[in-house]
Amino acid sequence: LNVSQAKEKIIEEFKGESFTQDIIDFLNTSQRGIIGK
């Protein structure tokens, strides 16, 4: 499962939930690399 597929899967599972955007933001941040922080 790559990041895009995981993101789509999470969006499907949480569609309509208020925290979906937070999850997307988290995944986008993770994609850039949290290790570098």
Short mmCIF file of N, CA and C in Angstrom, two decimals:
data_model
loop_
_atom_site.label_atom_id
_atom_site.label_comp_id
_atom_site.label_asym_id
_atom_site.label_seq_id
_atom_site.Cartn_x
_atom_site.Cartn_y
_atom_site.Cartn_z
N LEU A 1 0.85 -1.20 0.00
CA LEU A 1 0.00 0.00 0.00
C LEU A 1 0.89 1.25 0.00
N ASN A 2 0.77 2.05 -1.05
CA ASN A 2 1.55 3.29 -1.06
C ASN A 2 0.76 4.40 -0.37
N VAL A 3 1.37 5.55 -0.24
CA VAL A 3 0.74 6.64 0.53
C VAL A 3 -0.57 7.07 -0.10
N SER A 4 -0.60 7.18 -1.43
CA SER A 4 -1.82 7.63 -2.10
C SER A 4 -2.96 6.65 -1.87
N GLN A 5 -2.67 5.35 -1.96
CA GLN A 5 -3.70 4.33 -1.73
C GLN A 5 -4.17 4.36 -0.29
N ALA A 6 -3.23 4.51 0.63
CA ALA A 6 -3.59 4.58 2.05
C ALA A 6 -4.48 5.79 2.31
N LYS A 7 -4.12 6.91 1.68
CA LYS A 7 -4.89 8.14 1.85
C LYS A 7 -6.32 7.94 1.35
N GLU A 8 -6.45 7.34 0.16
CA GLU A 8 -7.78 7.09 -0.40
C GLU A 8 -8.58 6.17 0.51
N LYS A 9 -7.92 5.14 1.04
CA LYS A 9 -8.59 4.18 1.92
C LYS A 9 -9.10 4.88 3.18
N ILE A 10 -8.27 5.72 3.77
CA ILE A 10 -8.67 6.45 4.97
C ILE A 10 -9.80 7.42 4.66
N ILE A 11 -9.70 8.11 3.52
CA ILE A 11 -10.75 9.05 3.14
C ILE A 11 -12.07 8.31 2.98
N GLU A 12 -12.05 7.13 2.36
CA GLU A 12 -13.27 6.35 2.19
C GLU A 12 -13.84 5.95 3.55
N GLU A 13 -12.97 5.50 4.45
CA GLU A 13 -13.42 5.01 5.76
C GLU A 13 -14.00 6.14 6.62
N PHE A 14 -13.44 7.34 6.47
CA PHE A 14 -13.85 8.44 7.34
C PHE A 14 -14.61 9.54 6.60
N LYS A 15 -15.10 9.21 5.41
CA LYS A 15 -15.81 10.20 4.59
C LYS A 15 -16.95 10.82 5.39
N GLY A 16 -17.03 12.14 5.36
CA GLY A 16 -18.10 12.84 6.06
C GLY A 16 -17.76 13.18 7.50
N GLU A 17 -16.66 12.64 7.99
CA GLU A 17 -16.26 12.96 9.37
C GLU A 17 -15.51 14.29 9.38
N SER A 18 -15.66 15.02 10.47
CA SER A 18 -15.08 16.36 10.55
C SER A 18 -13.55 16.34 10.59
N PHE A 19 -12.97 15.20 10.98
CA PHE A 19 -11.52 15.14 11.11
C PHE A 19 -10.81 14.62 9.87
N THR A 20 -11.56 14.42 8.78
CA THR A 20 -10.95 13.90 7.56
C THR A 20 -9.82 14.82 7.09
N GLN A 21 -10.05 16.12 7.10
CA GLN A 21 -9.03 17.06 6.63
C GLN A 21 -7.78 16.99 7.51
N ASP A 22 -7.99 16.80 8.81
CA ASP A 22 -6.84 16.67 9.71
C ASP A 22 -6.01 15.44 9.35
N ILE A 23 -6.70 14.35 9.01
CA ILE A 23 -6.01 13.12 8.61
C ILE A 23 -5.22 13.36 7.33
N ILE A 24 -5.85 14.04 6.37
CA ILE A 24 -5.17 14.34 5.11
C ILE A 24 -3.95 15.20 5.36
N ASP A 25 -4.09 16.20 6.21
CA ASP A 25 -2.96 17.08 6.53
C ASP A 25 -1.84 16.28 7.18
N PHE A 26 -2.22 15.36 8.08
CA PHE A 26 -1.22 14.52 8.75
C PHE A 26 -0.49 13.65 7.74
N LEU A 27 -1.25 13.04 6.81
CA LEU A 27 -0.63 12.19 5.81
C LEU A 27 0.28 13.00 4.89
N ASN A 28 -0.15 14.19 4.52
CA ASN A 28 0.69 15.03 3.67
C ASN A 28 1.98 15.39 4.39
N THR A 29 1.89 15.66 5.69
CA THR A 29 3.07 15.97 6.49
C THR A 29 3.97 14.74 6.58
N SER A 30 3.35 13.57 6.80
CA SER A 30 4.10 12.32 6.89
C SER A 30 4.83 12.03 5.59
N GLN A 31 4.18 12.32 4.48
CA GLN A 31 4.75 12.07 3.16
C GLN A 31 6.02 12.88 2.96
N ARG A 32 6.05 14.10 3.52
CA ARG A 32 7.24 14.94 3.41
C ARG A 32 8.36 14.46 4.33
N GLY A 33 7.99 13.71 5.35
CA GLY A 33 9.00 13.13 6.21
C GLY A 33 9.08 13.75 7.58
N ILE A 34 8.45 13.09 8.55
CA ILE A 34 8.48 13.57 9.93
C ILE A 34 9.86 13.34 10.55
N ILE A 35 10.57 12.33 10.03
CA ILE A 35 11.89 11.99 10.59
C ILE A 35 12.82 13.19 10.55
N GLY A 36 12.67 14.03 9.53
CA GLY A 36 13.55 15.19 9.38
C GLY A 36 13.33 16.27 10.42
N LYS A 37 12.22 16.17 11.17
CA LYS A 37 11.93 17.20 12.16
C LYS A 37 12.83 17.07 13.38
#
